[in-house]
Amino acid sequence: MFEASNRILAVLCGLAVCASAAVDQCKPIGWVTRSGRTSTEFNVTGGGNSTPITVKTFADLQKYAKDSSPRVIYIDGTLGDGWSGTSGSRLNITASNKTIIGLKPGTLLKAPIHITSKASNIIIRNIVIQGPGSNADQAWDNLTIEGESKNIWIDHCEFWDGQDGNADVVKGSDNVTFTWCIFGYKKKSTHNLSNLIGSSDNEPVSEGKLNVTYMFNWWKAANQRKPRCRYGNVHVVNNLFTGDASITNGTDVLGVAAGHMCRVRTERNVFINENNPIYTGVANGTGVNEVIDNIFTNCSGNTKGTGTSFTPPYEYTSFMLKASEVEAAVKANAGATLKSPTECDANYVEPEPPTPDKQYQTETGTVTGGVSESSNGGYHGDGYVNFDKGGDVVVNVKVDTAGQYKFDIDFANGSSEARSLAVSAGLDTATTSFKTTGGWTVWETAKVLVNLAAGENAVKFATVGGNDGPNIDQFDVTLVKAAEKDSTEKPTSIHTKTAAVVEPSVYRVSIFDTKGALVRRMNVESAKVGDVAWMTRGLPAGLYVMQLKSANTERRKFIAVK
């Protein structure tokens, strides 16, 4: 039986990535999905179902980011003129219900983002912001969320060389999640300070707020603030922290730091070449940092936690990785790596899964005057039957009960007129007309009633009057009415109890890549769900997420295809 384990799908989703398509990289997770510090759910939609607008100028981007309408905005190309200190291009988001997505991987925005004025329900995705380099002059951060803004999801973005910082959440803002982002520095400086939560120990507007989740992110060569927090309940889970002495040497390097009234849950992260991964020097007697199942490799300084933090009011354990899996997953997927906005944008709708195969595939039968072929798409199994004039195919059908059966036959008829087939078994024949379907790759279903005997039946599908027939693919048979028993038969014994008929347990198996894209879907009997090699046969080598659903269960796990 499939082992239930804690993995992300996304795809995501989710889900993101997952998402979303289930729980994947395309689906928001963490504090962004809650209202305040409660378990009340908040549906993060950004611009929702608004028709996407593609912008090619910074002026248009700013216009739509500030107007009062819900917007889904695609950024096409590099926008903005750059900035220094507190002058230059700056994207101000002052209205709610916005989704802003880079159209291509690595979409560069040469402007910091400022979310303020109580803006809410915002999604920012697939964007790179390259700052001019850090300084201690209280210059613009690459991203600032302030002014009591809330329910902000920052996903698959990159923040490099921010001036005062890379991405700050301050002044009463709340319910923010960062997923699959990179926070890094490429230039050496004493002020390479990355993520600040709460700007002062005297910030009453932030009491009970500043609740932030960091999941699947990568801090690269940042000196401090990874993050450094005040007031909030901050969840730091499944992130990667890597030091670089060529950038940080000679400076104070401090990791996750819980400050005034901040409670941090630091859970299943990986720290590599980091100094003081867990910094307690700013706790002031009120900061708490609970450290749970992290990996510290070649780290110096403190790795121990202090006290008990909080229990997140949102579900996350079903897609949380083991700490041993974090480094590979984050390195493979963090950053502005999405190939298109439809991988994860607010308008993305997962395509309907293919319909399952029916009981019988006609191409497995004996074809006379025709051919089994696969040149026209949309069929099931290995192909379909294309009749010559006067042709037929015989398929063996086995049933337990004699009687009248409904045949559901998938067919395509790309000709300009209806075509007929005679469907026969034993002495019973039904001739049926198959209408035009508008193309040879357009498959529809016709229903035919035919009597079958108990046991094996040689069912013949034959063209009529020396004419052509439709192409037929697959069919199901369903008992409509059992045959009446001969009255001369001896009555069978009547049992007061009959055994319940139990359908075999079947799972719906979906396989996604780690960016949340569906790559395979099938129905699998429970006896086979442990056969990963069979279910992934033909997929390229790499890391995938497998989701299994049945009537009462849903399970996910990472799988590796070699």
XYZ file of C-alpha atoms in Angstrom:
562
model
C 0.000 0.000 0.000
C 1.137 3.542 -0.732
C 2.923 5.088 2.224
C 1.435 8.435 3.321
C 4.304 10.918 3.580
C 4.745 14.654 3.813
C 5.563 16.181 0.497
C 4.733 19.204 -1.626
C 2.940 18.775 -4.845
C 2.357 22.807 -6.408
C 1.861 23.330 -8.013
C 2.845 22.910 -6.170
C 1.606 24.601 -7.248
C 0.093 24.979 -6.292
C 1.388 24.186 -6.036
C 2.271 25.324 -6.489
C 3.876 25.007 -6.626
C 2.540 23.066 -6.928
C -0.015 24.365 -7.110
C -3.412 24.590 -8.204
C -4.151 22.251 -8.844
C -4.114 20.334 -5.630
C -1.577 21.400 -3.040
C 1.340 22.466 -5.190
C 3.444 25.420 -6.202
C 0.380 27.070 -7.705
C -1.503 27.158 -4.428
C -0.842 29.681 -1.633
C 0.290 28.268 1.688
C 1.058 29.543 5.165
C -0.025 32.763 6.846
C -1.260 34.338 3.598
C -4.192 31.910 3.715
C -5.439 33.128 7.099
C -7.162 36.192 8.494
C -5.013 37.722 11.200
C -3.650 35.317 13.785
C -6.628 33.001 13.533
C -7.629 29.783 11.808
C -10.181 31.634 9.677
C -9.354 30.970 6.044
C -8.683 33.715 3.492
C -8.987 32.881 -0.202
C -5.961 34.442 -1.902
C -6.903 35.109 -5.532
C -5.020 38.260 -6.512
C -6.647 39.522 -9.688
C -8.827 36.436 -9.843
C -10.496 35.764 -13.185
C -9.708 39.158 -14.680
C -8.593 39.039 -18.297
C -4.766 39.199 -18.217
C -3.157 42.456 -19.351
C 0.358 42.288 -20.798
C 2.378 45.442 -20.097
C 5.541 46.499 -21.936
C 6.145 49.860 -20.255
C 6.718 50.765 -16.620
C 4.066 53.490 -16.893
C 1.402 50.927 -17.821
C 2.543 48.586 -15.071
C 2.222 51.389 -12.523
C -1.162 52.472 -13.862
C -2.759 49.052 -13.533
C -1.053 48.284 -10.203
C -2.646 51.376 -8.634
C -6.116 51.428 -10.165
C -9.185 50.193 -8.327
C -9.976 47.198 -10.559
C -8.878 43.604 -9.964
C -5.987 42.951 -12.344
C -3.906 40.066 -13.650
C -0.816 41.749 -15.094
C 1.892 40.053 -17.146
C 5.245 41.875 -17.363
C 6.786 41.497 -20.825
C 10.462 42.463 -20.904
C 12.654 44.502 -18.555
C 10.742 47.456 -17.099
C 11.871 50.434 -14.992
C 14.838 52.796 -15.174
C 16.572 51.705 -11.978
C 16.983 53.589 -8.701
C 19.457 54.831 -6.133
C 18.736 55.829 -2.565
C 15.122 57.010 -2.636
C 14.936 58.302 -6.193
C 14.242 56.604 -9.499
C 11.625 54.064 -10.571
C 9.474 52.531 -7.820
C 6.398 50.333 -8.328
C 3.712 51.442 -5.864
C 0.875 48.993 -5.248
C -1.789 50.863 -3.312
C -4.909 48.961 -4.412
C -6.122 45.448 -3.657
C -6.763 42.361 -5.776
C -3.711 42.333 -8.035
C -1.677 39.537 -9.586
C 1.631 40.617 -11.149
C 3.670 37.973 -12.978
C 6.822 37.969 -15.051
C 5.941 36.634 -18.491
C 9.195 34.672 -18.851
C 11.802 33.150 -16.525
C 14.107 35.786 -15.087
C 11.828 38.750 -15.903
C 13.778 41.759 -14.561
C 12.069 44.663 -12.837
C 14.460 47.608 -12.471
C 12.365 49.124 -9.708
C 11.660 48.167 -6.093
C 8.124 47.177 -5.134
C 6.240 49.131 -2.470
C 2.969 47.600 -1.197
C 1.129 49.983 1.123
C -2.128 51.833 1.945
C -3.863 48.715 3.314
C -3.629 46.910 -0.020
C -4.695 43.272 0.267
C -5.026 40.067 -1.745
C -1.843 40.589 -3.767
C 0.181 37.955 -5.658
C 3.680 38.768 -6.990
C 5.385 36.015 -9.006
C 8.287 35.194 -11.328
C 10.132 38.534 -11.045
C 13.801 39.405 -10.435
C 14.642 42.647 -8.628
C 18.338 43.483 -8.779
C 19.170 46.275 -6.340
C 22.067 48.726 -6.698
C 23.892 47.374 -3.632
C 23.395 47.799 0.099
C 24.018 50.860 2.232
C 23.108 52.114 5.699
C 21.248 55.238 4.513
C 17.665 53.976 5.024
C 17.275 53.713 1.253
C 14.551 51.755 -0.516
C 14.298 48.014 0.034
C 13.843 45.785 -3.008
C 10.411 45.009 -1.563
C 8.602 46.788 1.249
C 5.210 45.654 2.572
C 3.837 48.201 5.028
C 0.871 50.459 5.808
C -1.244 47.622 7.259
C -1.312 45.729 3.969
C -2.282 42.087 4.306
C -2.697 38.735 2.578
C 0.300 39.141 0.307
C 1.874 36.150 -1.479
C 5.366 36.546 -2.946
C 6.259 33.486 -5.002
C 9.154 32.454 -7.283
C 10.861 35.838 -7.090
C 14.499 36.902 -6.652
C 15.739 39.817 -4.559
C 19.416 40.732 -4.980
C 21.630 43.423 -3.462
C 18.905 45.455 -1.787
C 19.964 48.821 -0.410
C 18.484 48.847 3.093
C 17.241 45.304 2.697
C 15.873 42.743 0.271
C 12.275 42.260 1.429
C 10.774 43.852 4.547
C 7.360 43.464 6.209
C 6.679 46.315 8.664
C 4.204 48.774 10.209
C 1.129 46.693 10.865
C 1.151 44.527 7.762
C 0.014 40.952 8.194
C -0.524 37.510 6.669
C 2.378 37.347 4.250
C 3.927 34.258 2.657
C 7.191 33.983 0.715
C 7.625 30.754 -1.280
C 10.374 29.610 -3.663
C 12.176 32.979 -3.512
C 15.890 33.832 -3.455
C 17.224 36.533 -1.121
C 20.877 37.155 -1.924
C 23.879 39.430 -2.197
C 26.498 39.408 -4.932
C 28.421 42.463 -3.733
C 30.388 42.615 -0.487
C 29.189 45.163 2.078
C 28.771 45.481 5.823
C 25.043 46.236 5.307
C 23.938 43.128 3.409
C 20.828 42.803 5.577
C 18.044 40.835 3.966
C 14.609 40.441 5.578
C 13.278 42.651 8.367
C 9.925 42.059 10.052
C 8.949 45.034 12.198
C 10.999 48.212 11.994
C 11.088 49.163 15.670
C 10.536 47.824 19.186
C 8.070 50.697 19.522
C 5.602 49.906 16.734
C 2.171 49.510 18.414
C 0.386 49.124 15.056
C 2.242 45.824 14.610
C 1.182 44.155 17.862
C -0.576 40.894 17.036
C 0.325 41.274 13.349
C 3.422 40.731 11.161
C 2.588 37.033 10.784
C 4.847 35.735 8.022
C 5.627 32.321 6.508
C 8.883 31.555 4.663
C 8.808 28.192 2.882
C 11.132 26.762 0.210
C 13.255 29.936 -0.033
C 17.020 30.348 -0.412
C 19.133 32.908 1.448
C 22.495 33.316 -0.316
C 25.433 35.171 1.249
C 23.313 37.526 3.353
C 24.977 38.988 6.452
C 21.917 39.266 8.692
C 18.116 39.374 8.900
C 17.291 35.901 7.600
C 14.788 36.991 8.918
C 15.061 39.346 11.912
C 11.613 39.867 13.411
C 9.530 41.756 15.943
C 5.922 41.171 17.104
C 4.956 38.461 14.598
C 4.449 34.729 14.683
C 6.989 33.819 12.011
C 7.224 30.368 10.427
C 10.595 29.561 8.835
C 10.174 26.092 7.313
C 11.983 24.103 4.609
C 14.356 26.892 3.595
C 18.015 26.803 2.532
C 20.674 29.126 3.981
C 24.129 29.187 2.387
C 27.058 31.377 3.376
C 29.820 32.724 1.137
C 32.952 33.963 2.889
C 34.051 35.950 -0.164
C 31.022 38.206 0.380
C 30.447 38.014 4.133
C 34.033 37.794 5.443
C 34.876 40.480 7.979
C 31.247 41.245 8.861
C 28.909 40.072 11.610
C 26.917 37.190 10.158
C 23.692 36.427 12.007
C 20.909 34.071 10.997
C 17.290 33.711 12.115
C 16.793 36.310 14.858
C 13.696 36.576 17.061
C 13.414 40.081 18.518
C 10.884 42.023 20.573
C 7.664 40.006 21.097
C 8.408 37.805 18.089
C 7.898 34.062 18.152
C 9.703 32.079 15.451
C 9.184 28.428 14.510
C 12.389 27.407 12.702
C 11.567 24.003 11.259
C 13.328 21.545 8.939
C 15.679 24.044 7.329
C 19.214 23.511 6.038
C 22.075 25.829 7.067
C 25.392 25.471 5.218
C 28.545 27.506 5.975
C 26.548 29.884 8.169
C 27.718 31.772 11.265
C 25.259 31.970 14.178
C 22.395 30.307 12.275
C 20.121 30.899 15.276
C 20.830 34.332 16.770
C 19.442 35.131 20.211
C 21.117 38.487 20.856
C 18.036 40.594 20.098
C 15.439 38.615 22.056
C 15.210 41.218 24.854
C 13.525 38.675 27.063
C 10.448 38.472 24.831
C 11.697 36.887 21.620
C 11.323 33.116 21.195
C 12.881 30.867 18.557
C 11.823 27.223 18.636
C 14.255 25.116 16.592
C 12.861 21.850 15.179
C 14.709 19.202 13.112
C 17.103 21.456 11.177
C 20.388 20.482 9.518
C 23.530 22.507 10.287
C 26.537 21.788 8.056
C 29.901 23.488 8.646
C 28.226 26.143 10.786
C 29.714 28.049 13.709
C 27.987 29.842 16.551
C 24.628 29.095 18.076
C 22.292 26.426 16.682
C 20.061 26.053 19.737
C 16.568 27.418 20.120
C 14.835 29.164 23.003
C 11.383 28.320 24.321
C 8.210 27.197 22.583
C 6.863 29.279 19.720
C 3.384 28.646 18.283
C 1.361 26.065 16.402
C 0.545 27.275 12.873
C -3.236 27.520 12.335
C -2.870 26.344 8.728
C -2.168 22.874 7.342
C 1.355 22.422 6.000
C 2.705 19.085 7.238
C 1.272 17.120 4.295
C 3.649 18.853 1.879
C 6.535 19.713 4.220
C 9.813 18.086 3.178
C 12.225 16.212 5.361
C 15.214 18.413 6.097
C 17.387 16.023 4.090
C 15.344 16.780 0.960
C 15.309 20.568 1.241
C 18.651 21.479 -0.364
C 18.003 19.657 -3.650
C 14.396 20.830 -3.970
C 15.157 24.492 -3.247
C 18.218 24.662 -5.494
C 16.242 23.125 -8.337
C 13.165 25.334 -8.104
C 13.705 28.588 -6.191
C 13.790 31.863 -8.089
C 12.044 33.334 -11.131
C 12.073 30.000 -12.963
C 8.501 29.655 -14.229
C 8.439 29.190 -17.999
C 5.133 30.968 -18.495
C 2.473 32.712 -16.420
C 0.008 29.932 -17.114
C 2.052 27.558 -14.971
C 0.759 29.255 -11.850
C -1.244 32.410 -12.480
C -4.620 33.141 -10.968
C -6.423 32.236 -14.204
C -4.774 28.862 -14.637
C -7.279 26.019 -14.781
C -5.949 22.499 -14.698
C -7.042 20.689 -17.857
C -9.592 17.956 -17.475
C -7.914 14.585 -16.981
C -8.184 12.174 -19.891
C -11.135 9.839 -19.711
C -10.148 6.348 -18.574
C -9.850 3.488 -21.006
C -12.981 1.486 -21.581
C -13.241 -2.270 -21.123
C -12.414 -3.294 -24.685
C -10.019 -1.879 -27.293
C -11.120 -2.727 -30.831
C -7.574 -2.751 -32.219
C -6.927 -5.918 -30.158
C -9.546 -7.799 -32.205
C -9.238 -9.651 -35.496
C -9.461 -7.142 -38.349
C -10.572 -8.249 -41.833
C -10.756 -5.664 -44.588
C -9.337 -2.820 -42.542
C -6.368 -1.861 -40.426
C -5.422 -1.056 -36.857
C -3.813 2.377 -36.973
C -2.837 5.312 -34.755
C -2.350 8.255 -37.125
C -5.348 10.277 -35.889
C -4.995 11.496 -32.328
C -7.419 11.322 -29.423
C -7.813 7.552 -29.268
C -7.273 5.296 -26.273
C -5.138 2.211 -26.012
C -2.727 1.474 -28.882
C -4.911 2.666 -31.751
C -8.275 2.228 -33.444
C -9.815 0.314 -36.351
C -10.102 1.954 -39.771
C -12.416 -0.112 -41.995
C -12.058 -0.688 -45.710
C -15.309 -1.032 -47.660
C -16.847 -4.309 -46.608
C -14.451 -4.699 -43.657
C -15.072 -5.933 -40.121
C -13.408 -6.563 -36.768
C -14.226 -9.312 -34.258
C -13.600 -8.705 -30.548
C -14.055 -11.343 -27.857
C -16.369 -10.129 -25.077
C -16.907 -12.141 -21.915
C -19.875 -11.589 -19.593
C -21.161 -13.518 -16.615
C -24.882 -13.098 -17.274
C -26.876 -13.656 -20.441
C -29.064 -10.743 -21.454
C -29.341 -7.477 -23.302
C -26.237 -5.265 -23.061
C -25.634 -1.623 -23.867
C -22.499 -1.011 -25.909
C -20.922 2.445 -25.493
C -18.701 2.729 -28.583
C -16.179 5.523 -29.139
C -16.005 6.470 -32.807
C -14.805 9.197 -35.176
C -16.404 10.036 -38.501
C -14.654 12.812 -40.355
C -16.569 12.243 -43.568
C -19.464 14.395 -44.772
C -22.184 11.829 -44.083
C -23.258 9.275 -41.526
C -21.830 5.761 -41.780
C -23.345 2.526 -40.500
C -22.056 -0.591 -38.771
C -23.767 -3.891 -37.983
C -22.905 -5.032 -34.465
C -23.611 -8.732 -33.977
C -23.146 -11.491 -31.424
C -24.509 -14.973 -32.072
C -27.919 -14.627 -33.698
C -28.471 -11.019 -32.635
C -27.500 -8.106 -34.885
C -28.093 -4.371 -34.453
C -27.361 -1.997 -37.323
C -26.569 1.545 -36.177
C -25.798 4.801 -37.923
C -22.743 6.739 -36.711
C -23.126 10.468 -37.330
C -20.389 12.791 -38.597
C -18.147 14.139 -35.846
C -16.501 16.975 -37.786
C -13.057 15.389 -37.984
C -11.125 12.148 -37.684
C -9.581 13.269 -34.393
C -12.985 14.143 -32.886
C -14.293 11.174 -30.918
C -17.871 10.719 -29.737
C -19.804 7.854 -28.177
C -22.655 5.871 -29.763
C -24.927 3.495 -27.867
C -26.064 0.121 -29.272
C -28.142 -2.661 -27.651
C -27.034 -6.243 -28.367
C -27.929 -9.562 -26.706
C -24.982 -11.558 -25.324
C -24.741 -15.103 -24.016
C -23.110 -15.908 -20.712
C -19.418 -16.584 -21.239
C -17.396 -15.745 -24.370
C -19.010 -13.848 -27.255
C -17.426 -13.112 -30.615
C -18.773 -9.605 -31.235
C -18.458 -8.457 -34.853
C -18.445 -4.823 -35.998
C -19.016 -4.900 -39.782
C -19.553 -2.293 -42.459
C -22.920 -2.378 -44.234
C -23.685 -2.783 -47.937
C -20.074 -2.666 -49.037
C -19.724 0.892 -47.756
C -17.115 2.565 -45.553
C -17.574 2.697 -41.816
C -16.522 5.084 -39.071
C -13.262 4.553 -37.181
C -13.959 2.832 -33.875
C -11.709 2.944 -30.840
C -12.995 1.330 -27.641
C -16.232 0.271 -25.979
C -17.869 -0.669 -22.684
C -20.661 -3.212 -22.199
C -23.278 -2.815 -19.469
C -26.064 -5.258 -18.617
C -29.467 -3.654 -19.230
C -31.756 -6.645 -18.733
C -30.873 -10.187 -17.773
C -32.337 -12.976 -19.901
C -35.350 -14.730 -18.450
C -34.610 -18.190 -17.143
C -36.214 -21.265 -18.701
C -39.297 -22.141 -16.636
C -38.366 -25.837 -16.781
C -35.230 -25.215 -14.777
C -35.202 -26.264 -11.158
C -35.577 -23.290 -8.845
C -32.351 -22.198 -7.301
C -32.012 -22.049 -3.544
C -32.741 -18.664 -1.995
C -30.251 -17.292 0.498
C -31.413 -14.861 3.101
C -28.061 -13.066 2.978
C -25.890 -12.216 0.016
C -22.301 -11.123 0.084
C -21.796 -7.430 -0.621
C -20.112 -6.675 -3.927
C -16.962 -4.706 -3.203
C -15.429 -2.802 -6.064
C -11.639 -3.037 -6.190
C -9.916 -0.043 -4.596
C -8.698 2.307 -7.305
C -6.576 5.432 -6.910
C -6.455 8.417 -9.213
C -2.721 8.987 -9.647
C -1.432 12.370 -10.811
C 2.261 13.046 -11.414
C 3.500 16.634 -11.493
C 6.909 18.122 -12.102
C 8.232 20.330 -9.302
C 6.892 23.456 -10.994
C 3.364 22.133 -10.715
C 2.850 21.046 -14.334
C 0.804 17.853 -14.771
C 2.831 15.263 -16.694
C 0.767 12.105 -16.257
C -2.572 10.978 -14.850
C -4.026 7.495 -14.596
C -6.317 5.256 -12.557
C -4.370 2.576 -10.697
C -5.601 -0.370 -8.634
C -4.431 -0.313 -5.040
C -2.276 -3.379 -5.581
C -0.147 -1.455 -8.063
C 0.238 1.966 -6.432
C 3.530 0.942 -4.887
C 5.015 0.195 -8.316
C 6.544 3.620 -8.936
C 8.754 2.342 -11.773
C 5.695 1.170 -13.699
C 3.759 4.414 -13.153
C 6.710 6.619 -14.191
C 7.916 4.547 -17.125
C 9.083 6.804 -19.945
C 9.386 9.994 -17.889
C 12.686 11.903 -18.033
C 14.990 11.508 -15.036
C 14.332 13.998 -12.267
C 12.261 14.874 -9.219
C 8.453 14.608 -9.392
C 5.491 14.855 -7.042
C 2.958 12.045 -6.967
C -0.600 12.603 -5.753
C -2.972 9.729 -5.051
C -6.707 10.246 -4.531
C -9.451 7.804 -3.689
C -12.935 8.320 -2.337
C -11.732 9.014 1.178
C -8.001 9.716 0.984
C -5.506 12.013 -0.660
C -1.771 11.385 -0.377
C 1.343 12.989 -1.813
C 5.066 12.380 -1.912
C 8.185 13.276 -3.840
C 9.492 10.578 -6.178
C 12.774 10.376 -8.045
C 12.962 8.972 -11.569
C 16.408 7.725 -12.500
